[in-house]
Coordinates of C-alpha atoms in Angstrom, one line a residue:
M1496 CA 74.2 58.5 136.9
E1497 CA 74.4 57.8 133.2
E1498 CA 73.2 61.1 131.8
V1499 CA 72.1 60.7 128.8
W1500 CA 70.3 60.0 117.7
G1501 CA 69.6 62.3 116.3
H1502 CA 72.0 59.5 115.3
F1503 CA 70.6 56.1 114.7
G1504 CA 73.9 54.8 116.1
G1505 CA 72.4 54.9 119.6
T1506 CA 68.8 55.7 119.0
L1507 CA 65.6 54.5 120.6
N1508 CA 64.8 50.8 119.9
S1509 CA 61.1 51.5 119.3
Q1510 CA 61.9 54.1 116.7
M1511 CA 64.1 51.6 114.9
T1512 CA 61.3 49.0 115.2
D1513 CA 59.0 51.5 113.5
L1514 CA 61.4 51.8 110.6
I1515 CA 61.3 48.0 110.2
Y1516 CA 57.5 48.1 109.7
T1517 CA 57.9 51.2 107.5
E1518 CA 60.2 49.2 105.3
K1519 CA 57.8 46.3 105.2
E1520 CA 55.0 48.7 104.1
L1521 CA 57.2 50.1 101.3
V1522 CA 58.1 46.6 100.1
Q1523 CA 54.4 45.9 99.8
S1524 CA 53.8 49.2 98.0
L1525 CA 56.7 48.2 95.7
R1526 CA 55.1 44.9 94.9
D1527 CA 51.8 46.7 94.2
Y1528 CA 53.6 48.9 91.7
I1529 CA 55.3 45.9 90.0
R1530 CA 51.8 44.2 89.6
A1531 CA 50.4 47.4 88.2
E1532 CA 53.3 47.8 85.8
E1533 CA 53.0 44.2 84.7
S1534 CA 49.2 44.6 84.2
K1535 CA 49.8 47.7 82.1
L1536 CA 52.5 46.0 80.1
A1537 CA 50.2 43.0 79.4
A1538 CA 47.5 45.4 78.2
V1539 CA 49.9 47.2 75.9
K1540 CA 51.2 43.8 74.6
S1541 CA 47.6 42.8 73.8
W1542 CA 47.1 46.0 71.9
A1543 CA 50.3 45.5 70.0
H1544 CA 49.4 41.9 69.1
R1545 CA 45.9 42.8 67.8
L1546 CA 47.3 45.8 65.8
D1547 CA 50.1 43.7 64.4
D1548 CA 47.6 41.2 63.0
L1549 CA 45.5 44.0 61.7
T1550 CA 48.3 45.9 59.9
R1551 CA 49.4 42.7 58.3
V1552 CA 46.0 42.5 56.6
T1553 CA 45.6 46.2 55.8
T1554 CA 49.0 46.6 54.2
S1555 CA 48.7 43.5 52.0
D1556 CA 46.0 45.2 49.9
P1557 CA 45.3 48.7 51.1
E1558 CA 43.0 49.7 48.3
G1559 CA 41.0 46.5 48.5
Y1560 CA 40.7 46.9 52.3
L1561 CA 39.5 50.5 52.1
A1562 CA 37.0 49.6 49.3
H1563 CA 34.8 48.3 52.1
P1564 CA 33.1 51.2 53.8
V1565 CA 33.1 49.5 57.3
N1566 CA 36.9 49.2 57.1
A1567 CA 37.2 52.9 56.2
Y1568 CA 35.1 53.8 59.2
K1569 CA 37.1 51.5 61.5
L1570 CA 40.4 53.1 60.3
M1571 CA 39.0 56.6 61.1
K1572 CA 37.8 55.3 64.5
R1573 CA 41.1 53.6 65.4
L1574 CA 43.2 56.6 64.6
N1575 CA 40.9 59.1 66.2
T1576 CA 39.9 57.2 69.3
Q1577 CA 41.6 53.9 69.9
W1578 CA 45.2 55.1 69.4
S1579 CA 44.4 58.0 71.8
E1580 CA 43.2 55.4 74.3
L1581 CA 46.5 53.5 73.8
E1582 CA 48.4 56.7 74.3
T1583 CA 46.6 57.3 77.6
L1584 CA 47.3 53.8 78.7
V1585 CA 51.1 54.1 77.9
L1586 CA 51.2 57.5 79.7
Q1587 CA 49.6 56.1 82.8
N1588 CA 52.2 55.9 85.6
P1589 CA 51.6 52.9 87.9
S1590 CA 54.5 54.2 90.1
D1591 CA 52.4 57.1 91.4
G1592 CA 51.1 55.2 94.4
F1593 CA 54.6 54.0 95.3
I1594 CA 56.2 57.4 94.9
S1595 CA 53.4 59.0 97.0
N1596 CA 54.0 56.4 99.7
M1597 CA 57.8 57.0 99.6
S1598 CA 57.2 60.8 100.0
V1599 CA 55.0 60.2 103.1
H1600 CA 57.6 58.0 104.8
R1601 CA 60.8 59.7 103.6
Q1602 CA 60.5 62.4 106.3
Y1603 CA 61.1 59.7 108.9
F1604 CA 64.0 58.1 107.1
P1605 CA 67.5 58.4 108.6
G1606 CA 69.9 60.8 106.8
D1607 CA 73.6 60.9 106.1
E1608 CA 74.4 61.9 109.6
D1609 CA 72.4 59.0 111.0
E1610 CA 74.2 56.5 108.7
T1611 CA 77.5 57.9 109.8
G1612 CA 76.4 57.7 113.4
A1613 CA 75.5 54.1 113.0
A1614 CA 78.9 53.3 111.4
K1615 CA 80.7 55.0 114.3
A1616 CA 78.6 53.1 116.7
L1617 CA 79.9 49.8 115.2
M1618 CA 83.5 51.1 115.5
R1619 CA 82.9 52.1 119.1
L1620 CA 81.7 48.6 119.9
Q1621 CA 84.6 47.1 117.9
D1622 CA 87.0 49.1 120.1
T1623 CA 85.3 48.6 123.5
Y1624 CA 84.7 44.9 123.2
Q1625 CA 87.8 44.1 121.1
L1626 CA 85.8 42.6 118.2
D1627 CA 87.7 42.4 114.9
S1628 CA 86.0 43.4 111.6
E1629 CA 85.6 39.7 110.7
A1630 CA 83.4 39.1 113.7
F1631 CA 81.2 42.0 112.8
S1632 CA 81.1 41.1 109.1
R1633 CA 80.1 37.6 109.9
G1634 CA 77.6 38.6 112.6
K1635 CA 79.5 36.7 115.3
L1636 CA 78.3 38.6 118.4
P1637 CA 77.5 37.2 121.8
G1638 CA 74.0 36.1 122.4
L1639 CA 72.8 36.7 118.8
H1640 CA 71.3 34.0 116.7
H1641 CA 70.3 36.2 113.7
N1642 CA 72.5 36.2 110.6
A1643 CA 73.6 39.8 109.9
L1644 CA 76.4 39.7 107.3
L1645 CA 78.3 42.7 106.0
S1646 CA 79.0 42.7 102.2
V1647 CA 82.3 43.9 100.6
D1648 CA 80.5 47.2 99.8
D1649 CA 79.3 47.5 103.4
C1650 CA 82.8 47.1 104.7
F1651 CA 84.1 49.5 102.1
D1652 CA 81.5 52.1 103.2
M1653 CA 82.5 51.6 106.9
G1654 CA 86.1 52.2 105.9
K1655 CA 85.2 55.2 103.9
T1656 CA 83.2 56.7 106.8
A1657 CA 86.3 56.4 109.0
Y1658 CA 88.6 57.7 106.2
N1659 CA 86.5 60.8 105.7
D1660 CA 86.8 61.5 109.4
E1661 CA 90.6 61.1 109.2
D1662 CA 90.2 58.1 111.4
Y1663 CA 92.8 56.0 109.6
Y1664 CA 93.0 53.3 112.3
H1665 CA 89.4 52.2 111.6
A1666 CA 89.7 52.9 107.9
V1667 CA 92.5 50.3 107.7
L1668 CA 90.5 47.6 109.6
W1669 CA 87.4 47.9 107.4
M1670 CA 89.2 48.4 104.1
Q1671 CA 91.3 45.3 104.9
Q1672 CA 88.1 43.3 105.6
A1673 CA 86.6 44.5 102.3
L1674 CA 89.7 43.4 100.5
K1675 CA 89.7 40.0 102.3
Q1676 CA 86.1 39.3 101.3
L1677 CA 86.7 40.5 97.7
D1678 CA 89.8 38.2 97.4
G1679 CA 87.6 35.4 98.9
G1680 CA 85.4 35.6 95.8
E1681 CA 82.5 37.8 97.0
E1682 CA 81.0 40.1 94.4
S1683 CA 80.9 43.9 94.9
V1684 CA 79.8 47.1 93.1
G1685 CA 83.1 48.8 94.0
S1686 CA 86.4 47.9 92.5
K1687 CA 89.5 46.3 94.1
A1688 CA 91.5 49.3 92.9
D1689 CA 89.3 51.7 95.0
I1690 CA 89.8 49.5 98.1
L1691 CA 93.6 49.3 97.6
D1692 CA 93.7 53.1 97.1
Y1693 CA 92.0 53.8 100.4
L1694 CA 93.8 51.0 102.3
S1695 CA 97.3 51.8 101.1
Y1696 CA 97.0 55.5 102.0
S1697 CA 95.4 54.7 105.4
V1698 CA 98.3 52.2 106.2
Y1699 CA 100.8 55.0 105.3
Q1700 CA 99.0 57.3 107.7
M1701 CA 99.4 54.6 110.4
G1702 CA 103.2 54.8 109.8
D1703 CA 103.6 51.4 108.1
L1704 CA 105.6 52.4 105.0
A1705 CA 106.6 48.8 104.1
R1706 CA 103.0 47.6 103.9
A1707 CA 101.8 50.8 102.2
I1708 CA 104.4 50.2 99.5
E1709 CA 103.3 46.6 99.0
L1710 CA 99.6 47.6 98.8
T1711 CA 100.4 50.4 96.4
R1712 CA 102.4 48.0 94.1
R1713 CA 99.3 45.8 94.0
L1714 CA 97.3 48.8 93.0
V1715 CA 99.7 49.8 90.2
A1716 CA 99.7 46.2 89.0
I1717 CA 95.9 46.1 88.5
A1718 CA 95.4 49.8 87.6
P1719 CA 98.6 51.1 85.8
T1720 CA 96.9 54.3 84.8
H1721 CA 95.6 55.2 88.3
Q1722 CA 96.2 58.9 88.7
R1723 CA 97.6 58.7 92.2
A1724 CA 99.1 55.3 92.6
G1725 CA 102.4 55.8 90.7
G1726 CA 103.2 59.1 92.5
N1727 CA 102.3 57.6 95.9
L1728 CA 104.5 54.6 95.3
R1729 CA 107.5 56.7 94.4
Y1730 CA 106.8 59.0 97.5
F1731 CA 106.5 56.0 99.9
E1732 CA 109.6 54.4 98.6
H1733 CA 111.6 57.6 98.9
L1734 CA 110.4 58.0 102.5
L1735 CA 111.2 54.5 103.4
L1736 CA 114.8 54.6 101.9
K1737 CA 115.4 57.9 103.8
Q1738 CA 114.3 56.2 107.0
L1739 CA 116.5 53.1 106.4
N1740 CA 119.5 55.3 105.6
E1741 CA 119.1 57.3 108.7
Q1742 CA 118.8 54.1 110.8
N1743 CA 121.4 52.2 108.7
Q1744 CA 119.1 49.3 108.0
D1745 CA 118.4 47.0 105.1
Y1746 CA 115.2 47.2 103.0
P1747 CA 112.6 45.1 104.9
P1748 CA 110.5 42.4 103.3
A1749 CA 106.8 43.2 102.9
P1750 CA 104.8 42.0 105.8
E1751 CA 103.0 38.7 105.0
E1752 CA 100.5 38.6 107.9
P1753 CA 97.1 40.3 107.2
I1754 CA 96.2 43.4 109.2
R1755 CA 94.2 42.4 112.3
L1756 CA 92.8 44.1 115.4
G1757 CA 96.0 44.9 117.4
T1758 CA 98.3 45.2 114.3
Y1759 CA 98.3 49.0 114.9
R1760 CA 97.8 50.8 118.2
R1761 CA 94.7 52.9 118.4
P1762 CA 95.6 56.6 118.7
K1763 CA 95.2 58.2 122.1
D1764 CA 92.1 60.3 122.6
H1765 CA 90.7 62.8 125.2
L1766 CA 89.9 60.1 127.8
P1767 CA 92.8 59.4 130.2
E1768 CA 91.3 56.2 131.6
R1769 CA 90.2 54.8 128.2
E1770 CA 91.9 51.4 128.5
A1771 CA 90.7 50.8 132.1
Y1772 CA 87.2 51.9 131.3
E1773 CA 86.9 49.6 128.2
A1774 CA 88.5 46.7 130.1
L1775 CA 85.8 47.0 132.8
C1776 CA 83.1 47.0 130.1
R1777 CA 84.5 43.7 128.8
G1778 CA 84.5 42.3 132.3
E1779 CA 88.3 42.5 132.7
G1780 CA 90.2 44.2 135.4
L1781 CA 87.3 44.0 137.9
Q1782 CA 88.5 44.5 141.5
M1783 CA 87.1 42.0 144.0
A1784 CA 85.2 44.1 146.6
R1785 CA 86.1 43.6 150.2
R1786 CA 83.6 40.7 150.6
S1787 CA 83.8 40.5 154.3
R1788 CA 82.1 43.9 154.5
L1789 CA 79.4 43.3 151.9
F1790 CA 75.9 42.2 153.1
C1791 CA 72.3 42.0 152.0
R1792 CA 69.4 43.0 154.2
Y1793 CA 65.8 44.1 154.4
H1794 CA 65.6 47.9 154.4
D1795 CA 62.6 49.6 155.9
G1796 CA 63.8 53.2 155.6
R1797 CA 64.2 53.7 159.4
R1798 CA 60.8 52.2 160.0
N1799 CA 59.1 54.1 157.3
P1800 CA 55.3 53.2 157.4
R1801 CA 55.2 52.4 153.7
L1802 CA 58.2 50.0 154.0
L1803 CA 57.3 48.2 157.2
L1804 CA 54.9 45.7 155.6
K1805 CA 57.1 45.2 152.5
P1806 CA 60.7 46.3 153.1
M1807 CA 63.1 46.7 150.2
K1808 CA 65.7 44.0 149.5
E1809 CA 69.0 45.8 149.7
E1810 CA 72.4 44.4 148.6
D1811 CA 75.8 46.0 148.9
E1812 CA 77.5 46.4 145.5
W1813 CA 80.6 48.2 146.9
D1814 CA 81.7 49.2 150.4
S1815 CA 83.7 52.5 149.9
P1816 CA 82.2 54.5 148.3
H1817 CA 79.0 52.7 149.5
I1818 CA 76.9 51.6 146.5
V1819 CA 73.8 49.6 147.1
R1820 CA 71.4 47.8 144.8
Y1821 CA 67.6 47.5 145.6
L1822 CA 65.8 44.5 144.2
E1823 CA 62.2 44.6 143.0
M1824 CA 62.3 48.5 143.0
L1825 CA 60.0 48.7 140.0
S1826 CA 57.4 46.2 138.8
H1827 CA 57.2 45.1 135.1
E1828 CA 54.0 47.2 134.8
E1829 CA 55.7 50.3 136.2
T1830 CA 58.7 50.0 133.9
E1831 CA 56.5 49.6 130.8
R1832 CA 54.3 52.5 131.8
I1833 CA 57.3 54.8 132.3
K1834 CA 58.8 53.8 128.9
E1835 CA 55.4 54.5 127.3
L1836 CA 55.2 58.0 128.9
A1837 CA 58.8 58.7 127.9
K1838 CA 58.8 57.6 124.2
P1839 CA 56.9 60.6 122.8
K1840 CA 59.3 63.0 124.7
L1841 CA 62.6 61.3 123.9
A1842 CA 65.3 63.6 122.3
R1843 CA 69.0 63.3 121.8
A1844 CA 70.6 63.6 125.2
T1845 CA 72.7 66.7 125.9
V1846 CA 75.7 67.6 128.1
R1847 CA 76.6 71.0 129.5
D1848 CA 79.7 72.6 128.0
P1849 CA 81.9 73.4 131.0
K1850 CA 83.3 76.6 129.4
T1851 CA 80.0 78.2 128.1
G1852 CA 77.4 76.4 130.3
V1853 CA 75.4 75.8 127.1
L1854 CA 73.7 72.4 126.6
T1855 CA 74.9 70.6 123.5
T1856 CA 75.1 67.0 122.0
A1857 CA 78.4 65.2 122.3
N1858 CA 79.9 62.0 120.8
Y1859 CA 80.8 60.7 124.3
R1860 CA 77.1 60.7 125.3
V1861 CA 75.0 58.8 122.8
S1862 CA 71.4 58.1 124.0
K1863 CA 68.0 59.7 124.1
S1864 CA 66.4 61.1 127.2
A1865 CA 63.1 62.5 128.5
W1866 CA 62.0 64.2 131.7
L1867 CA 58.8 63.1 133.5
E1868 CA 56.8 65.1 136.1
E1869 CA 54.5 63.7 138.8
E1870 CA 51.6 65.4 136.9
D1871 CA 52.3 63.1 133.9
D1872 CA 51.0 60.0 135.6
P1873 CA 50.4 58.5 139.1
V1874 CA 53.2 56.0 138.5
I1875 CA 55.8 58.9 138.5
A1876 CA 54.5 60.2 141.8
R1877 CA 54.6 56.6 143.2
V1878 CA 58.2 56.0 142.1
N1879 CA 59.3 59.4 143.5
Q1880 CA 57.7 58.6 146.8
R1881 CA 59.4 55.2 146.9
I1882 CA 62.8 56.8 146.3
E1883 CA 62.2 59.2 149.1
D1884 CA 61.1 56.5 151.4
I1885 CA 64.1 54.3 150.6
T1886 CA 66.8 57.0 150.8
G1887 CA 65.3 59.1 153.6
L1888 CA 66.2 62.2 151.5
E1889 CA 64.1 65.2 150.6
L1890 CA 62.9 65.0 147.0
D1891 CA 61.2 68.4 146.7
T1892 CA 64.5 69.9 145.5
A1893 CA 65.4 66.9 143.3
E1894 CA 65.4 67.1 139.5
L1895 CA 62.6 65.5 137.5
L1896 CA 62.7 61.8 136.8
Q1897 CA 65.0 61.4 133.8
V1898 CA 64.3 58.4 131.5
A1899 CA 67.1 57.4 129.1
N1900 CA 67.3 54.9 126.3
Y1901 CA 70.6 53.5 124.9
G1902 CA 70.3 51.7 121.6
V1903 CA 73.1 49.6 120.1
G1904 CA 76.3 51.5 120.6
G1905 CA 74.7 53.9 123.0
Q1906 CA 77.0 55.0 125.8
Y1907 CA 78.1 57.7 128.2
E1908 CA 81.8 57.9 128.8
P1909 CA 83.3 58.4 132.3
H1910 CA 81.9 61.5 134.0
Y1911 CA 80.9 62.9 137.3
D1912 CA 77.2 63.6 138.3
F1913 CA 78.2 66.4 140.6
S1914 CA 79.6 69.8 139.6
R1915 CA 83.3 70.4 140.4
K1916 CA 85.0 73.5 141.6
D1917 CA 85.9 74.5 138.1
E1918 CA 82.2 74.7 137.1
P1919 CA 80.6 76.4 140.1
D1920 CA 77.6 77.7 138.1
A1921 CA 76.4 74.3 136.8
F1922 CA 73.3 74.1 138.9
K1923 CA 73.1 77.7 140.0
R1924 CA 69.8 78.4 138.2
L1925 CA 68.2 75.5 140.1
G1926 CA 69.1 77.1 143.4
T1927 CA 69.1 73.7 145.1
G1928 CA 72.9 73.2 145.5
N1929 CA 75.0 70.4 144.1
R1930 CA 73.8 66.8 143.3
V1931 CA 74.3 65.0 146.6
A1932 CA 73.1 61.6 145.4
T1933 CA 72.1 59.5 142.4
F1934 CA 69.3 56.9 142.3
L1935 CA 69.4 54.8 139.1
N1936 CA 66.7 52.5 138.0
Y1937 CA 67.4 49.7 135.5
M1938 CA 64.2 49.3 133.3
S1939 CA 65.5 46.5 131.0
D1940 CA 67.8 43.6 130.8
V1941 CA 70.7 44.0 128.3
E1942 CA 71.8 40.9 126.3
A1943 CA 75.4 42.1 126.0
G1944 CA 77.3 45.3 127.1
G1945 CA 75.7 48.3 128.8
A1946 CA 77.2 47.9 132.3
T1947 CA 77.6 50.8 134.7
V1948 CA 81.4 51.0 135.5
F1949 CA 83.5 52.9 138.0
P1950 CA 87.1 53.1 136.6
D1951 CA 88.5 54.6 139.8
F1952 CA 88.0 51.5 141.9
G1953 CA 87.3 48.8 139.2
A1954 CA 83.6 48.1 139.8
A1955 CA 81.1 47.0 137.1
I1956 CA 77.3 46.9 137.8
R1957 CA 75.2 44.9 135.3
P1958 CA 71.8 46.1 134.3
K1959 CA 69.0 44.0 135.8
K1960 CA 65.4 44.9 135.0
G1961 CA 63.4 46.2 138.0
T1962 CA 66.5 46.8 140.2
A1963 CA 68.0 50.1 141.2
V1964 CA 71.4 51.3 142.5
F1965 CA 72.1 54.3 144.8
W1966 CA 75.2 56.2 145.9
F1967 CA 76.2 59.5 147.3
N1968 CA 78.2 61.9 145.0
L1969 CA 79.2 64.2 147.9
F1970 CA 80.7 63.6 151.3
R1971 CA 78.8 64.9 154.3
S1972 CA 81.0 68.0 154.2
G1973 CA 79.6 68.9 150.7
E1974 CA 83.0 68.0 149.0
G1975 CA 82.7 66.0 145.9
D1976 CA 83.6 62.3 146.0
Y1977 CA 85.8 61.9 143.0
R1978 CA 85.8 58.1 143.3
T1979 CA 82.2 58.2 141.9
R1980 CA 83.3 59.0 138.3
H1981 CA 81.4 56.4 136.3
A1982 CA 80.3 55.5 132.8
A1983 CA 77.6 53.7 130.8
C1984 CA 79.3 51.1 128.7
P1985 CA 78.2 50.9 125.0
V1986 CA 75.3 48.5 124.4
L1987 CA 76.5 45.6 122.3
V1988 CA 73.3 43.7 121.9
G1989 CA 69.9 44.8 122.9
S1990 CA 68.4 48.0 124.2
K1991 CA 69.0 49.6 127.6
W1992 CA 66.4 51.6 129.5
V1993 CA 67.2 53.5 132.7
S1994 CA 65.5 56.2 134.8
N1995 CA 67.2 58.2 137.4
K1996 CA 66.6 60.8 140.1
W1997 CA 69.3 63.3 140.9
I1998 CA 68.9 64.4 144.5
H1999 CA 70.2 67.9 145.5
E2000 CA 71.7 69.3 148.7
R2001 CA 68.9 71.7 149.7
G2002 CA 66.5 70.1 152.1
Q2003 CA 69.0 67.5 153.3
E2004 CA 70.4 69.6 156.2
F2005 CA 68.6 67.5 158.9
R2006 CA 68.2 64.3 156.9
R2007 CA 72.0 64.0 156.2
P2008 CA 73.8 66.3 158.6
C2009 CA 77.4 67.4 158.1
G2010 CA 80.2 65.2 159.3
L2011 CA 83.2 66.3 161.4
T2012 CA 85.8 65.8 158.7
E2013 CA 86.0 66.6 154.9
V2014 CA 85.6 63.0 153.9
D2015 CA 83.0 61.6 156.4

């Protein structure tokens, strides 16, 4: 199953929705402040206008003015009382309400870590779905009709986030996009020199000396006094000449084509099947299942009384390992109730460190999850009972129902649900054996992305609200089925909700007896 921000890069959609309304409330508060400030300024202007007229009269003939006893009294009164009132008016701070409102809401604001997480989520989507920076900057995403444009400064900040993480591959892509938009006439707070500075050094780090030299020359031309540019240029030129001499080549012309997705190869990372996994997420490299052996049927759980009147609609998704999908597993009312129960409990999903056994957050699993018990609501007991009826397996030893939400960019990279021989203590504290099977409910449709993929045999299962998929993680012998390594692809557009039940070995002795061979 897809085990599941603190990072807003894959956070709960409803929490992000709350932030939208918070921002609206703050804008209203800001407008109230502006009105109060304008009202105060109008009152001060009125005072100034009256006093201006008055002082023009009083200073034209001071002695004659003060000769009248009423004028003498009014001067005393003005300076003792009215100027104090004016001082009080000027000292009034109409921003108090706005500042107070900000203070209340600030505790729920995302922080630096969240902003970085959101930027990395965009880069994750960029890689997985092979979207260039131009597509993101212009909001050209599948199924989206909203305009969401990135400014020069947005692109610059994206590049800077990558650069600070020593991720020069993405730093190049985003700094290049910032430069392109700036050269196209867009305004920005940052300078062209700053963009060229980051871009030229990142290109150098990608090993493209000729282009790094050309970009640094552009930097020197517009900022001759730049503290690093001259030194970098001499260093880059020295390195390139050394390379050319060693290879007995002529000085190459500067590349004319702009940097695009694919100009440089993305550095390898920890995931051996990265390319195959991401291709499946894009819908490429899908293997056609052996169609002659795939069927759909009505499933009554071996004449289970609760399924006789309304059997489940069961479809084969894959033949070996056998993966089935159940249609109409959850009603709309049930999915909404489960989401409602989970929302207050959602927290950043964790993974178990295979070396220490300690639960921790990880970049390869970005989502939020919650665990629901039967005592929480009758709907949980009903869903658990339905899973038991459908699978014919004992659920007393199963884990609680886990609910997970993947926001935009939310993912779980390829992993196994069962524990392998190198982590024998993974479920020791539960005392219920290994995870024999996974039952995964889809509780939302996803506009783009978010498929469950199996890189080993090239299958991709699309989320469809109300349906569920089921597979065994272990052979009947208790040995792990390594073909069941799977992943939750990053959500490109929308929000993905799932719930799952991990079913354990204990209690299945007579419900799923051992086979005669290791791989039965």
